[in-house]
Each structure stands twice: as structure tokens, then as C-alpha cells.
XYZ file of C-alpha atoms in Angstrom:
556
model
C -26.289 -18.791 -67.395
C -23.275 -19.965 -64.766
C -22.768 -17.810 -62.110
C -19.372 -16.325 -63.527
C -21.226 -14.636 -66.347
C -24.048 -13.315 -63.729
C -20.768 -11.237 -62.314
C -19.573 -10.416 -65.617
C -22.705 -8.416 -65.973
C -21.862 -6.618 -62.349
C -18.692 -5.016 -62.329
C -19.484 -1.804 -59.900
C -19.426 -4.430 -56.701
C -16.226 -4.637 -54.500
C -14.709 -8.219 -54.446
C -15.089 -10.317 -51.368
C -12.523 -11.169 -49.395
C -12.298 -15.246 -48.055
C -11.610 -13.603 -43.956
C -13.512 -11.089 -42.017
C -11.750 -7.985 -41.609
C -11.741 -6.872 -37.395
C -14.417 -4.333 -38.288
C -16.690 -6.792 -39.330
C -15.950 -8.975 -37.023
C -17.276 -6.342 -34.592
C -20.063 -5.928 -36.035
C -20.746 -8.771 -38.372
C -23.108 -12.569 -38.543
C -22.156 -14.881 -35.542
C -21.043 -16.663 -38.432
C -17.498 -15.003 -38.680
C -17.226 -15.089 -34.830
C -17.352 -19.037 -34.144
C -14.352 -20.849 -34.240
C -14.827 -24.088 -36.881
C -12.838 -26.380 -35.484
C -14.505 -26.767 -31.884
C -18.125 -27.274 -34.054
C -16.175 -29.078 -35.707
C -14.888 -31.296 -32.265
C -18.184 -30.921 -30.942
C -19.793 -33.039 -33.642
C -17.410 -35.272 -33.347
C -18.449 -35.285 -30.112
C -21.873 -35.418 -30.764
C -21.656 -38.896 -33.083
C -19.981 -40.231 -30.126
C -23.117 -39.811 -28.177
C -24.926 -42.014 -29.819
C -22.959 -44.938 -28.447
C -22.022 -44.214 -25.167
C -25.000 -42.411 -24.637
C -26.006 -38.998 -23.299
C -23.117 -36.603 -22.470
C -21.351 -33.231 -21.724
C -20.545 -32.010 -25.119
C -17.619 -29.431 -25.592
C -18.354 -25.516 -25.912
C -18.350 -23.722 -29.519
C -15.843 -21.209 -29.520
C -16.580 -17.613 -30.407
C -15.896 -14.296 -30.348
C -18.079 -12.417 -27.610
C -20.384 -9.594 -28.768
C -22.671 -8.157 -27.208
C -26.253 -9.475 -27.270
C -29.818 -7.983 -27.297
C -32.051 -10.204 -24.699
C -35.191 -8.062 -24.506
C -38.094 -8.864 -26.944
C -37.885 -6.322 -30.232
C -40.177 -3.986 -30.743
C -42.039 -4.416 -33.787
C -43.546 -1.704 -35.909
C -44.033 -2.440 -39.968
C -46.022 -1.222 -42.172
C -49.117 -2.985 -42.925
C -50.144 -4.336 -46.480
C -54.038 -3.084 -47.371
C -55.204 -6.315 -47.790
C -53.390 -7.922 -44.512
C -55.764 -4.972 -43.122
C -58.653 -6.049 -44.810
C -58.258 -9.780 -43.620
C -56.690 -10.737 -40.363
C -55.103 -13.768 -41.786
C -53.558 -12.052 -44.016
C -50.950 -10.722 -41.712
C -47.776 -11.856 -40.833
C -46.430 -11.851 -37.114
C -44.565 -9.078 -37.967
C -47.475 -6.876 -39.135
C -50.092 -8.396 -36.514
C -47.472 -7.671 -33.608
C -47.925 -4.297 -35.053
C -51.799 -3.724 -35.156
C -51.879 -5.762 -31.385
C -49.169 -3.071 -29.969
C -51.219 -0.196 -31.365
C -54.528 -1.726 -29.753
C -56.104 -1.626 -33.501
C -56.230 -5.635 -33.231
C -57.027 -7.652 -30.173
C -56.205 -11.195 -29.941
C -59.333 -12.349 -29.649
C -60.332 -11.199 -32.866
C -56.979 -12.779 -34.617
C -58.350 -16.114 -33.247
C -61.796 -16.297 -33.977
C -60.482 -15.222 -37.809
C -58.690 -18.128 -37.853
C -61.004 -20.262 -36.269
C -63.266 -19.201 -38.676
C -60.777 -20.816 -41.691
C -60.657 -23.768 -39.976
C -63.742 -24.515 -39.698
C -64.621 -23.782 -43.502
C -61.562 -25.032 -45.070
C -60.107 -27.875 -42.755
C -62.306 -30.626 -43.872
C -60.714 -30.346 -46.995
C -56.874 -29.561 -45.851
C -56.498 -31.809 -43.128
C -53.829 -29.423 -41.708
C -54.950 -30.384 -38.198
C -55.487 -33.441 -36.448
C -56.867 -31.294 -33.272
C -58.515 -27.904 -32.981
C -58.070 -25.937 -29.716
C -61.038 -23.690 -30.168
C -62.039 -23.300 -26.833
C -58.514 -23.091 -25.279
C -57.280 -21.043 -27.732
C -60.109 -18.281 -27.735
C -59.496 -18.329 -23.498
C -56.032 -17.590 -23.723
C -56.660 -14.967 -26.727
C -59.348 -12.915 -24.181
C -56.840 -13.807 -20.960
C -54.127 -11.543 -23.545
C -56.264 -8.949 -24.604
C -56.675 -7.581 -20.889
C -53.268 -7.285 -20.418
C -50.676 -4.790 -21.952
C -48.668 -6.596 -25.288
C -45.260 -7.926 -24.219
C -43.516 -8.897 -28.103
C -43.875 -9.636 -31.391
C -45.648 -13.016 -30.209
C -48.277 -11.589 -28.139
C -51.385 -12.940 -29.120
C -50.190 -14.438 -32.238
C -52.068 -18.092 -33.185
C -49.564 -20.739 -34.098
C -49.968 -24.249 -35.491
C -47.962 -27.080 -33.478
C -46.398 -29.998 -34.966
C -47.653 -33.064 -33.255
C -44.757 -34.580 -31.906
C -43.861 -31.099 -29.744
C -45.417 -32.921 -26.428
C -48.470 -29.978 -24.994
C -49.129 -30.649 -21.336
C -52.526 -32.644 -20.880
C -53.411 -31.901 -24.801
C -52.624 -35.607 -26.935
C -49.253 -35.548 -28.348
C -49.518 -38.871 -31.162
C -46.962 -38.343 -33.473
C -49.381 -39.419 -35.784
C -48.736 -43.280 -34.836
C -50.481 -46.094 -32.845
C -47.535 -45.541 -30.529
C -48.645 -42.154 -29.292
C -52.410 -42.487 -29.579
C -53.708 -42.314 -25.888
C -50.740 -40.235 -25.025
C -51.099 -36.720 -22.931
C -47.974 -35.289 -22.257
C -47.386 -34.166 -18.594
C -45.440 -30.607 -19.717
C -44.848 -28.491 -22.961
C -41.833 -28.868 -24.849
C -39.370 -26.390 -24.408
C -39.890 -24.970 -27.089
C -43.687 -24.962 -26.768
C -43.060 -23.505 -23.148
C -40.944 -20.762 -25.037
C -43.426 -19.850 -27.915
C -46.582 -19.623 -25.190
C -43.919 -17.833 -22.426
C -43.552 -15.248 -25.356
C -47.448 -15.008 -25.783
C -48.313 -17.374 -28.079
C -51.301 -18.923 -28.613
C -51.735 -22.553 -29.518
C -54.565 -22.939 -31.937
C -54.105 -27.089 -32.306
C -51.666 -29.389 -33.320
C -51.032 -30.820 -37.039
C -50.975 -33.665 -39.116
C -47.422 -34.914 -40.204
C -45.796 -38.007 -41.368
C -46.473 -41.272 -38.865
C -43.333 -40.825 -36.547
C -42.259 -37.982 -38.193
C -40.955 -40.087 -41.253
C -43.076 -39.048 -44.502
C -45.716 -36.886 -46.291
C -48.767 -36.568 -43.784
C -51.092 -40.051 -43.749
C -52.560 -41.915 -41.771
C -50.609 -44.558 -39.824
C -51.924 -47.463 -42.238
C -50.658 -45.082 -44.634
C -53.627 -43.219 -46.069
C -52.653 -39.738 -47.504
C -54.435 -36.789 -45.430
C -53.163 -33.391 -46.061
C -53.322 -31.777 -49.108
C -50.831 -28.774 -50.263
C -52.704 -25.666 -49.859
C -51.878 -24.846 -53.598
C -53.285 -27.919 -55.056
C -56.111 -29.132 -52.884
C -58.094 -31.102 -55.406
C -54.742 -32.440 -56.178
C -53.941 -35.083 -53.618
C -50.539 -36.421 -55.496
C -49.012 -33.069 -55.717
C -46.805 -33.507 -52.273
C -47.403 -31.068 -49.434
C -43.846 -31.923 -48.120
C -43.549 -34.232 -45.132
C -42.969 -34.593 -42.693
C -44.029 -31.452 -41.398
C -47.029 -31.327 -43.903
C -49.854 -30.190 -41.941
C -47.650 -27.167 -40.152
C -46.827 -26.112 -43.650
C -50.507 -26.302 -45.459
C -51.898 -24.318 -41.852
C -50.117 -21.366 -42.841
C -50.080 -21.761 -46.292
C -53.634 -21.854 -46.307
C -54.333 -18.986 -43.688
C -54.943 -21.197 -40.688
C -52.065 -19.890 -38.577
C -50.077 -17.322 -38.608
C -46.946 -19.715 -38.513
C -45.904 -23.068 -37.114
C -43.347 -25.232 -35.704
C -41.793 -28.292 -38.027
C -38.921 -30.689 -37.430
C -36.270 -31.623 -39.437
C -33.726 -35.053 -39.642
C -33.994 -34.916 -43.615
C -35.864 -32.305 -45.298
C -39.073 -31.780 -43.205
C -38.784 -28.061 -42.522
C -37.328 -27.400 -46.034
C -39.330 -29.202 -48.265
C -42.979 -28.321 -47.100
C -41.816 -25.025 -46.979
C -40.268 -24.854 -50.644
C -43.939 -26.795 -51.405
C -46.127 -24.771 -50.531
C -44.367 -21.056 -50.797
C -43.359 -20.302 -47.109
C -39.848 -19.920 -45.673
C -38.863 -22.259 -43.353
C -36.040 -21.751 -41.143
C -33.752 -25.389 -39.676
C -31.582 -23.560 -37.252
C -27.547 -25.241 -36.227
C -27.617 -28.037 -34.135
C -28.435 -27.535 -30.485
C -29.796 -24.094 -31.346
C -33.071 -25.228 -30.352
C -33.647 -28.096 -27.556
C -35.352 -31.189 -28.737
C -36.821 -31.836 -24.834
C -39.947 -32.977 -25.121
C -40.223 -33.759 -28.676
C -40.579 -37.087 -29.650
C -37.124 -38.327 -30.967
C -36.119 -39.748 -34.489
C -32.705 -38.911 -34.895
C -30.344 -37.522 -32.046
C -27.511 -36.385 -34.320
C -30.104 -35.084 -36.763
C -33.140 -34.094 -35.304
C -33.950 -29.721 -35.659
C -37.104 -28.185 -34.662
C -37.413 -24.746 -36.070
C -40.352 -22.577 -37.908
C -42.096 -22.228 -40.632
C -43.100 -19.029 -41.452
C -44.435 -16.824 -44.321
C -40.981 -14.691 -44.412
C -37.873 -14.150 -43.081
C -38.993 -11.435 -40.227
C -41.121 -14.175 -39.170
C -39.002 -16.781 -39.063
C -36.759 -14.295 -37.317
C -39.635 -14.056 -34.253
C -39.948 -17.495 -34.327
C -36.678 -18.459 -33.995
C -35.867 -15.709 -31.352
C -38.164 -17.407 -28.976
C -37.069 -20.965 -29.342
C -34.067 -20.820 -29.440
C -31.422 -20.859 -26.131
C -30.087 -22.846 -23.178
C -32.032 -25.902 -21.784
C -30.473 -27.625 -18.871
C -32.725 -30.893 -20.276
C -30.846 -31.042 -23.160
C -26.805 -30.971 -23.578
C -27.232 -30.334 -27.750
C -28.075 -26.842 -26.249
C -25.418 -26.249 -24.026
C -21.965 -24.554 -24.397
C -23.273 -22.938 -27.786
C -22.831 -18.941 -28.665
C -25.806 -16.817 -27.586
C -28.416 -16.002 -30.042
C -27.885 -13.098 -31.908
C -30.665 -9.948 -32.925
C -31.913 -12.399 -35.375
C -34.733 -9.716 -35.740
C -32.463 -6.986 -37.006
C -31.066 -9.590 -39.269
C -33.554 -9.818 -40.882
C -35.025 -6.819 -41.674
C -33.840 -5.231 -44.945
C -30.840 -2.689 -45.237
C -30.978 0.013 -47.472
C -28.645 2.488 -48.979
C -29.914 6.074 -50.399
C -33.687 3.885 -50.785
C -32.216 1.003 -52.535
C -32.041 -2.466 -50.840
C -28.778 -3.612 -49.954
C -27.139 -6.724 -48.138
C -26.677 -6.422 -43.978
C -23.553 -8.122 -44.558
C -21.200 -8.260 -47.771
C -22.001 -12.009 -48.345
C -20.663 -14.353 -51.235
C -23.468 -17.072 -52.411
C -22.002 -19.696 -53.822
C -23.644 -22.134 -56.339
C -22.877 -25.595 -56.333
C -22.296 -27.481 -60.120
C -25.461 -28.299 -61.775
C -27.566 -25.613 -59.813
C -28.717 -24.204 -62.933
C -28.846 -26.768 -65.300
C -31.464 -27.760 -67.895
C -34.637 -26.020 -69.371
C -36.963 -26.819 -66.526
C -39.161 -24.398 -64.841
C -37.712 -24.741 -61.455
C -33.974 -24.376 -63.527
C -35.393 -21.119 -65.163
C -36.752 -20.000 -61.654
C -33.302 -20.716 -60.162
C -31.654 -18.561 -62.578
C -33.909 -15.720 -62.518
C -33.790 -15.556 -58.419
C -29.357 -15.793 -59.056
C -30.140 -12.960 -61.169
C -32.030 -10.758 -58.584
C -29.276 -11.368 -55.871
C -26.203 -10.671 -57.630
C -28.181 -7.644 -58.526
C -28.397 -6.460 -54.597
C -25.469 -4.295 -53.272
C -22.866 -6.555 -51.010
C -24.532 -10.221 -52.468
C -21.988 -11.854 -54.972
C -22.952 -14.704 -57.046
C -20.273 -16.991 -57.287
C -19.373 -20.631 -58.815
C -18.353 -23.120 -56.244
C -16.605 -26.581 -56.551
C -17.606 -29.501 -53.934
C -15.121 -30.902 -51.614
C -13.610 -34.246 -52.940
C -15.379 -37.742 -52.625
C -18.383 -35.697 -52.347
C -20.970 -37.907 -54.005
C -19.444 -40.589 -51.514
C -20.110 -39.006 -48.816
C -23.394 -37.713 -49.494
C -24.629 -41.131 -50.797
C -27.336 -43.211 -49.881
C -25.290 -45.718 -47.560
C -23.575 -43.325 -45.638
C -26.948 -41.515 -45.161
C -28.469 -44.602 -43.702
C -26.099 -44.139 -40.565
C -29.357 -42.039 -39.537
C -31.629 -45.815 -39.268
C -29.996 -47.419 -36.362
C -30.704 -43.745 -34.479
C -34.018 -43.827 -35.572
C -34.753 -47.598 -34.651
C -32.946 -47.255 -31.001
C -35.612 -45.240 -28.787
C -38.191 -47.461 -30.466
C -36.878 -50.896 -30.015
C -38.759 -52.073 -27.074
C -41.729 -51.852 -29.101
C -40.328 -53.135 -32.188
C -39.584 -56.204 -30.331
C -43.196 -56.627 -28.625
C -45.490 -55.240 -31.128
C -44.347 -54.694 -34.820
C -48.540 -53.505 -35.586
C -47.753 -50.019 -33.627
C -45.184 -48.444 -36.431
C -47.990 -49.383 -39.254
C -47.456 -49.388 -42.812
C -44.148 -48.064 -42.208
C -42.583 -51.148 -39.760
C -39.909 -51.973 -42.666
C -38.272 -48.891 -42.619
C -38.588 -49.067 -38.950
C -36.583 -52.939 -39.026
C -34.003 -51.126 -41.387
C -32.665 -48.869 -38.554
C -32.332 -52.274 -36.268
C -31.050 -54.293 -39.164
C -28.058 -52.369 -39.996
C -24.865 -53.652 -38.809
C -22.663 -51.851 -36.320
C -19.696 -51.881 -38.789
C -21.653 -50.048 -41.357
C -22.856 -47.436 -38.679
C -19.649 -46.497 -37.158
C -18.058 -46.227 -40.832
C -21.018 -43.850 -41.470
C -20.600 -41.806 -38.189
C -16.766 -41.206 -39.046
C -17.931 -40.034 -43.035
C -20.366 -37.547 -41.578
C -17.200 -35.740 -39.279
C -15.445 -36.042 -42.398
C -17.760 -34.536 -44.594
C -18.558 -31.725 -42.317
C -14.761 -30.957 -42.143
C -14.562 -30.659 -45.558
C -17.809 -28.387 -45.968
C -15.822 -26.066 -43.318
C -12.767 -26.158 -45.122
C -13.325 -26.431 -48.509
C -16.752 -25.422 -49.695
C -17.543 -22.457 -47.108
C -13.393 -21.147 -47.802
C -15.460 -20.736 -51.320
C -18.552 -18.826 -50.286
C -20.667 -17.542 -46.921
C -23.476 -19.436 -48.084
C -24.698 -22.011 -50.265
C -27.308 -22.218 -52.596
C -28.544 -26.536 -52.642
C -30.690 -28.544 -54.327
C -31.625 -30.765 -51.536
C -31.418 -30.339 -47.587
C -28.912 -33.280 -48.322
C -26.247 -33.060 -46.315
C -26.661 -29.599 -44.251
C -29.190 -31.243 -41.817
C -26.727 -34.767 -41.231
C -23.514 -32.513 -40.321
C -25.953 -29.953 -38.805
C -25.623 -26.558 -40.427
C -28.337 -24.381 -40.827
C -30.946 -23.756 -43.856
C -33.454 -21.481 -44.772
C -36.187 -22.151 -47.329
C -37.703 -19.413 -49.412
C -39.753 -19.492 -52.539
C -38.105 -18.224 -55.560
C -41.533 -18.792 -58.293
C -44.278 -20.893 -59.498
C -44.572 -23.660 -62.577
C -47.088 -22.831 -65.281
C -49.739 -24.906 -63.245
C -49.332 -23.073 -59.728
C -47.048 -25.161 -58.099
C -44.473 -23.193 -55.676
C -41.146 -23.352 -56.318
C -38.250 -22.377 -53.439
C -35.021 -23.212 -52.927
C -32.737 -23.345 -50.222
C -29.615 -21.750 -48.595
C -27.388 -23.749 -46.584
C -24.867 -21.572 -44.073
C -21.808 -21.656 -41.548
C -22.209 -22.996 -37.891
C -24.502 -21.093 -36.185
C -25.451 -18.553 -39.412
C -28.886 -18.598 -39.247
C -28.488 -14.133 -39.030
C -26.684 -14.270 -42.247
C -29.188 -16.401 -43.693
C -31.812 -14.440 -42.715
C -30.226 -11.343 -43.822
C -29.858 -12.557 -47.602
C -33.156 -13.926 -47.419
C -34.916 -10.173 -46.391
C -32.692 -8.511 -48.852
C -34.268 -11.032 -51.699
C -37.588 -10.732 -50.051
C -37.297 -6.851 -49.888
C -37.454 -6.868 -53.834
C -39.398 -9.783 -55.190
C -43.165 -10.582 -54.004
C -43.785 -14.546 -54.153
C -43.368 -14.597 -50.401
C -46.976 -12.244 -50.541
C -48.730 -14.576 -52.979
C -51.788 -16.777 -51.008
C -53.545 -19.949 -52.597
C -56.784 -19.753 -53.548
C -59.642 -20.639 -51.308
C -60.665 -24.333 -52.154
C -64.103 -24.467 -54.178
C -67.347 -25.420 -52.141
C -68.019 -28.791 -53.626
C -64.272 -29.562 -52.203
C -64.997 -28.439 -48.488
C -66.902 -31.487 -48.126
C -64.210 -33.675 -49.226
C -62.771 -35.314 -45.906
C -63.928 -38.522 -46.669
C -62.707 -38.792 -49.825
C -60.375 -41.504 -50.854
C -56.522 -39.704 -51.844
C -54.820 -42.424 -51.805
C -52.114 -44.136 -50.065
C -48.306 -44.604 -49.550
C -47.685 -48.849 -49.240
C -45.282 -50.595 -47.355
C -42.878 -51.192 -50.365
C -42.885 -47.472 -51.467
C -42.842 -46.141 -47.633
C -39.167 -47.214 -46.899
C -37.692 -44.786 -49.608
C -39.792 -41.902 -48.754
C -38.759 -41.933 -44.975
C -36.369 -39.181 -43.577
């Protein structure tokens, strides 16, 4: 079914209009506020960066609004059987229960601790446990009065997010003895908001694949399949995805260059939120791209991602990506679901566009697509609608001009590639790739991806507000936002999400359709199975392993 004959069947909604009217404006997503073309000469900007090196970029113009800076308050109902488990609950329910006094953080802790210690040897979502540090900080909270929605709440950290005297390895001989002398920023945020750190996770050596080893044996599982090793857990934020998934964390931090937010999340059921560009500073997280690099959250739903995201994001005078941007909106309110007279209705009228092929074919992710089309066209304010791509698209988005990402990659690294090629591992070709590549090809590459994000602004998002996509291909190389959220499962279990790609700084917006979906549909709810006993004893079990000839395509 296209999209046209999904609004053939809806003929009570009121037609979109391609410009917000002044009244929306007002009141509206920061979307409809920032002025295109200076993102637009900011990325531009931006690719120039990576040549002459670090630099003041030019301010994002937008129109002023005004802007809530205190923590939310946080009261939500509570599901019976998020009150019958502690890691059950979201941040947004467990904000709740700590606010009211009925949970202490203490308690959330030692509940997940508890997981961990059953279930990890089989997961491998961690590559270090805080137990000791994180039950200290969890009392330190509980004698003191709840400040936000992140009070006490146990997170999972990515393990290239440097934590001050706690090892920060990347997963890679690089990194191995390394102890970071200061949090990330936006560790320092999460833990200023009241955060507790319960360890940091596996991921993909150097942040480039599914989780292994950095000889390139496979350790984490996906939560859903855990006496499956080949079903992927998404890399390369694998192990911050299967934490949650699994009930080891309440939520986690990723990062994304090409898919690692988005694709563990759409694996393993859990929506994952890559904010703009600069949204969130990358000081203090080991680099990989710096035109491409996002960290963001991955959470179990939007309201989640929401508190997340409110406490990374903003200003940091270490990092210029972050400066001259427009404030962060009530990302909270954004996300939680509107209603009219009971029934659930967009925040915002909102036109989602679908890109050719979207739908196509008689698999079960295909069916799944159409059925979750189906469910938002049917939601007061959402419009389904067909969308052509901007010309030379499949030029643009193709392989070579993607590989403009290598040389950015290779740079920070290229004292060590020319010293000691045994510290990148099994991975070391893709690694020569990045410093192989010739400077012609790169700067060709650099001028496509202005080009291309020109013609998203102009010609795809004149079309729609936001973009359904098939792959995280191109939003995170031109640096728009995306949000992940599961949509279904195959007949064997397997999650199945999909992913919304929006305007310059529309992570609200995205949000906003996201809790309107989530408001009426329940795979966001659904938990994996525990694994069996004769599993929990399964760490040193042979799952295989990615090899140096199969490692260069599968790197982000």
C-alpha cells in the first residue's frame, strides 16, 4: 500500500501546508524557527574544519522563544509490572516512584546489580561493573532530597565517553591502560543531573563495528537472541543497547558516525535518539569522525530519550560544534503525548514523508513498515505522504562519496598507525583505508556532502517535516537528527524499528511523532526473555569472529 492510498482512506484531516503559519511559529518545533541556510553555511563551515583545523564556526539562525531551563518535573503513571520489578521501569516512571520516596536509589541499583551479575556472563553488555561505586553514590542520593528526572537513575556508559580515573579503552589495544583524568561532558552532565554510572560497555574496537574483541572475537549478544550469536546486536554501540534491552540499565549513552545509535536500537527494540550536529559536545570522547561523530541516548521510549537528551545536550566552551547553536527546547513536553477529547493526537501538525521503495516487497520488516504507516496516518495532525528524492541522489549517497568519512577517521590515529600497526587489531585495513585515500577524492567528497545536505533542505524536507529511512544513510554525514523506534517483531522474535530522519535541530518534532506512535502501540513495553540457566555460564564460549577481510565493510 503507497502512502497516497493510506490518505485516501483519511479524508477528515486538514491538509498541510509546506510554511509555518506565525502562530505556529510561536508556539511550534525549533524546527520551523531555524533558518536553513546558516546550517546550511555552518556545515559548510564545518567540512572546512577538517583541513585547516579547529575553528569558530558561524551561529544557526533562529527565531527566539522562550526556553524552559529548570529540570521537569516528572509524574507518570506506573505500569503494574514496572512496580513489581524495578527494572522494569523507565526513567520516566522511576523518577516518579524516587520523587514520591516509594523507591530509593539504592534499591534501583542493587536490582540492577543483581541482573548483572546473573545475566552478564552471558550478554557481555559490560566490559566493567561499578558495583561498589555505583551502590556509594546510590546511598550518597538517597539522603538527599530528588533534584530531576535523573536522580538516582543507573545508566550504562559507552566506553569511549572518557570517566575520570575509571579505564576508558575504546575497546582497542590503543586505550587499554588508559584512565581518563575528567568525565566527558556529557558524562559530567548525566552525573551533574544525578545519574549514576553503573559501568561502562562493550562496543565495536574504536567504535567501528558490532561489539568484539580487538582481535575480532564477537562478545555481545542481542538481548533477544542470546543463544544466537550471528543475529547482530547492532554496533557499534552494542553493549549500551543489549544493557537496557536486557534490564541492566535503565538507559545508556551510544555514539553515532554511521548507524551506531540507530541500528542497535532498531535491533534490539529500544529508541535511540542521534541528536543535530553540535547538539551534544564530543569533549572527551574518543574521536572517529569530526564532521560525523553524535553521542546521544538510547533509551526504552521517547520520554526517555527526552531526559536523556535534556541533560546532554548544550554549550561547551571545549568544543566549537556546540557553540552558536539554538537553545534546547522542552524536549520533555515534546514528548509526552497530546490528546484531544481522550484520543491521542500529534503536538504538532507534522507531514511524514516516505521515501520510494519504503514499503516494498512481502517481507516481514515491509509488512511491519506498512502496518506502523498505517497507525500514524491514523493519529490526528500526522499525514502520510509520498516523497521523491532530490536528484543525483544515489550519487551522492554512494559508497565513494561516503568514504570521505576514512581520511577523518585515520587522522587522530596516525601517529600510531605509523609506529605500531598491532594496536588497531583485526581491523588495521580499514584503519590504512582512511590514510590511503587521496586528497582529491576527499575534498570532492566534502563538497558532495554540502551539496547533498542542500538539497535534503530544499528539496526533500519542502516535501515533508520528517522522513521515514531505511538506513541512517545520509542523515548522520550531513548531520540531521534521527530517532529510532521499534515498529514489530519477525515470526522468530527478532525486533524490528525503523527510523525518522528530521530538520536541523528537530529532535522535539521527532520526539513528538514518536510519543504520539508510542501512545497507541505497545512494542516499546515488550522485554526479552531471561536467558536459560545452562546459557548463564556461557562466557567462554566460542561465537565467533569478524576477520580482517570482512571487517573493512562492516566499519562505520
Amino acid at each position: 500500500m503507497s502512502a497516497g492510498e493510506l490518505n485516501r482512506q483519511r479524508t477528515t484531516k486538514q491538509p498541510t501546508t509546506n510554511r509555518p503559519t506565525t502562530e505556529e511559529q510561536a508556539d511550534g518545533p525549533m524546527d520551523t524557527r531555524v533558518d536553513r541556510r546558516s546550517f546550511l553555511y555552518r556545515a559548510s563551515a564545518l567540512a572546512a574544519a577538517t583541513t585547516v583545523g579547529t575553528l569558530a564556526l558561524p551561529s544557526v539562525g533562529y527565531a527566539a522563544q522562550p526556553i524552559t531551563t529548570t529540570a521537569p518535573t516528572i509524574d507518570t503513571p506506573v505500569r503494574p509490572e514496572a512496580l513489581a520489578d524495578p527494572t522494569e521501569l523507565t526513567i520516566a516512571e522511576a523518577a516518579t516512584l524516587i520523587r514520591t520516596g516509594k523507591l530509593k536509589p539504592d534499591q534501583l541499583v542493587e536490582a540492577y546489580l543483581e541482573r548483572i551479575s546473573a545475566y552478564d556472563a552471558t550478554y557481555q553488555a559490560f566490559n566493567l561493573v561499578l558495583t561498589d561505586q555505583a551502590l556509594a553514590r546510590a546511598r550518597e542520593l538517597g539522603r538527599r532530597k530528588p533534584t530531576g528526572p535523573l536522580y538516582g537513575i543507573p545508566l550504562a556508559i559507552k566506553d569511549n565517553y572518557y570517566t575520570r580515573g575509571i579505564p576508558t579503552t575504546a575497546n582497542s589495544y590503543l586505550f587499554q591502560k588508559f584512565e581518563p583524568p575528567f568525565d566527558a561532558t556529557a558524562v559530567r552532565r548525566l552525573t551533574a543531573a544525578g545519574a549514576i554510572v553503573l559501568g561502562k560497555t562493550q562496543m565495536g574496537p574504536l567504535a567501528t563495528t558490532r561489539a568484539t574483541t580487538p582481535d575480532g572475537r564477537i562478545t555481545t549478544v542481542n538481548a533477544w537472541t542470546p543463544a544466537d550469536p550471528s543475529t547482530d546486536p547492532g554496533g557499534s554501540s552494542s553493549g549500551s543497547a543489549t544493557a537496557v534491552a536486557s534490564r541492566m540499565a535503565t538507559s545508556s549513552t551510544g555514539t553515532q558516525t554511521g548507524g551506531s545509535i540507530t541500528a542497535p536500537s532498531n535491533a534490539q527494540n529500544l529508541t535511540g535518539l542521534k541528536p543535530t550536529m553540535g547538539r551534544v559536545s564530543l569533549y572527551g570522547i574518543v574521536p572517529l569522525s569530526y564532521t560525523r561523530d553524535h553521542p546521544g541516548p538510547l533509551a526504552r521510549d521517547a520520554m526517555d530519550a527526552a531526559i536523556m537528551l535534556t541533560a546532554m545536550a548544550g554549550e561547551d566552551p571545549n568544543d566549537p560544534r556546540t557553540q552558536g547553536l539554538p537553545p534546547v527546547p522542552d524536549l520533555v513536553t515534546a514528548a509526552s503525548p497530546a490528546y484531544r477529547e481522550r484520543r491521542v493526537k500529534a503536538r504538532w501538525r507534522t507531514r511524514i514523508g516516505v521515501i520510494p521503495g519504503y514499503t516494498a516487497g512481502t517481507t516481514e520488516t515491509a509488512a511491519a513498515r506498512r502496518t506502523a504507516l498505517n497507525v500514524l496516518d491514523d493519529i490526528e495532525d500526522l499525514q502520510v505522504v509520498d516523497v521523491s528524492l532530490p536528484d543525483e541522489w544515489d550519487v551522492l549517497t554512494n559508497t565513494a562519496f561516503n568514504n570521505v568519512r576514512l581520511p577523518e577517521r585515520s587522522e587522530p590515529f596516525l601517529p600510531m598507525l605509523r609506529t605500531d600497526l598491532r594496536g588497531f587489531g583485526v581491523s588495521v585495513t580499514g584503519w590504512l583505508q582512511g590514510a590511503l585515500l587521496g586528497a582529491n577524492e576527499f575534498l570532492i567528497g566534502q563538497r558532495a556532502k554540502v551539496l547533498l545536505l542542500q538539497r535534503v533542505l530544499d528539496d526533500l524536507f519542502e516535501q515533508c517535516d520528517v522522513v521515514v529511512q531505511t538506513s541512517p544513510t545520509p542523515f548522520d554525514a550531513i548531520g540531521l537528527p534521527e530517532l529510532a523506534l521499534p515498529i514489530g517483531f519477525t515470526s522468530s522474535g527478532v525486533p524490528i524499528g525503523t527510523i525518522l530522519g528530521g530538520k536541523p535541530f528537530g529532535e522535539d518534532r521527532l520526539l513528538a511523532v514518536a510519543a504520539a506512535y508510542q501512545a497507541v502501540t505497545d512494542w516499546h513495553h515488550r522485554r526479552p526473555a531471561d536467558p536459560v540457566t545452562a546459557l548463564r555460564a556461557a562466557r567462554a564460549e566460542d561465537r565467533g569472529r569478524l576477520t580482517a577481510e570482512e571487517i573493512p565493510d562492516l566499519m562505520q
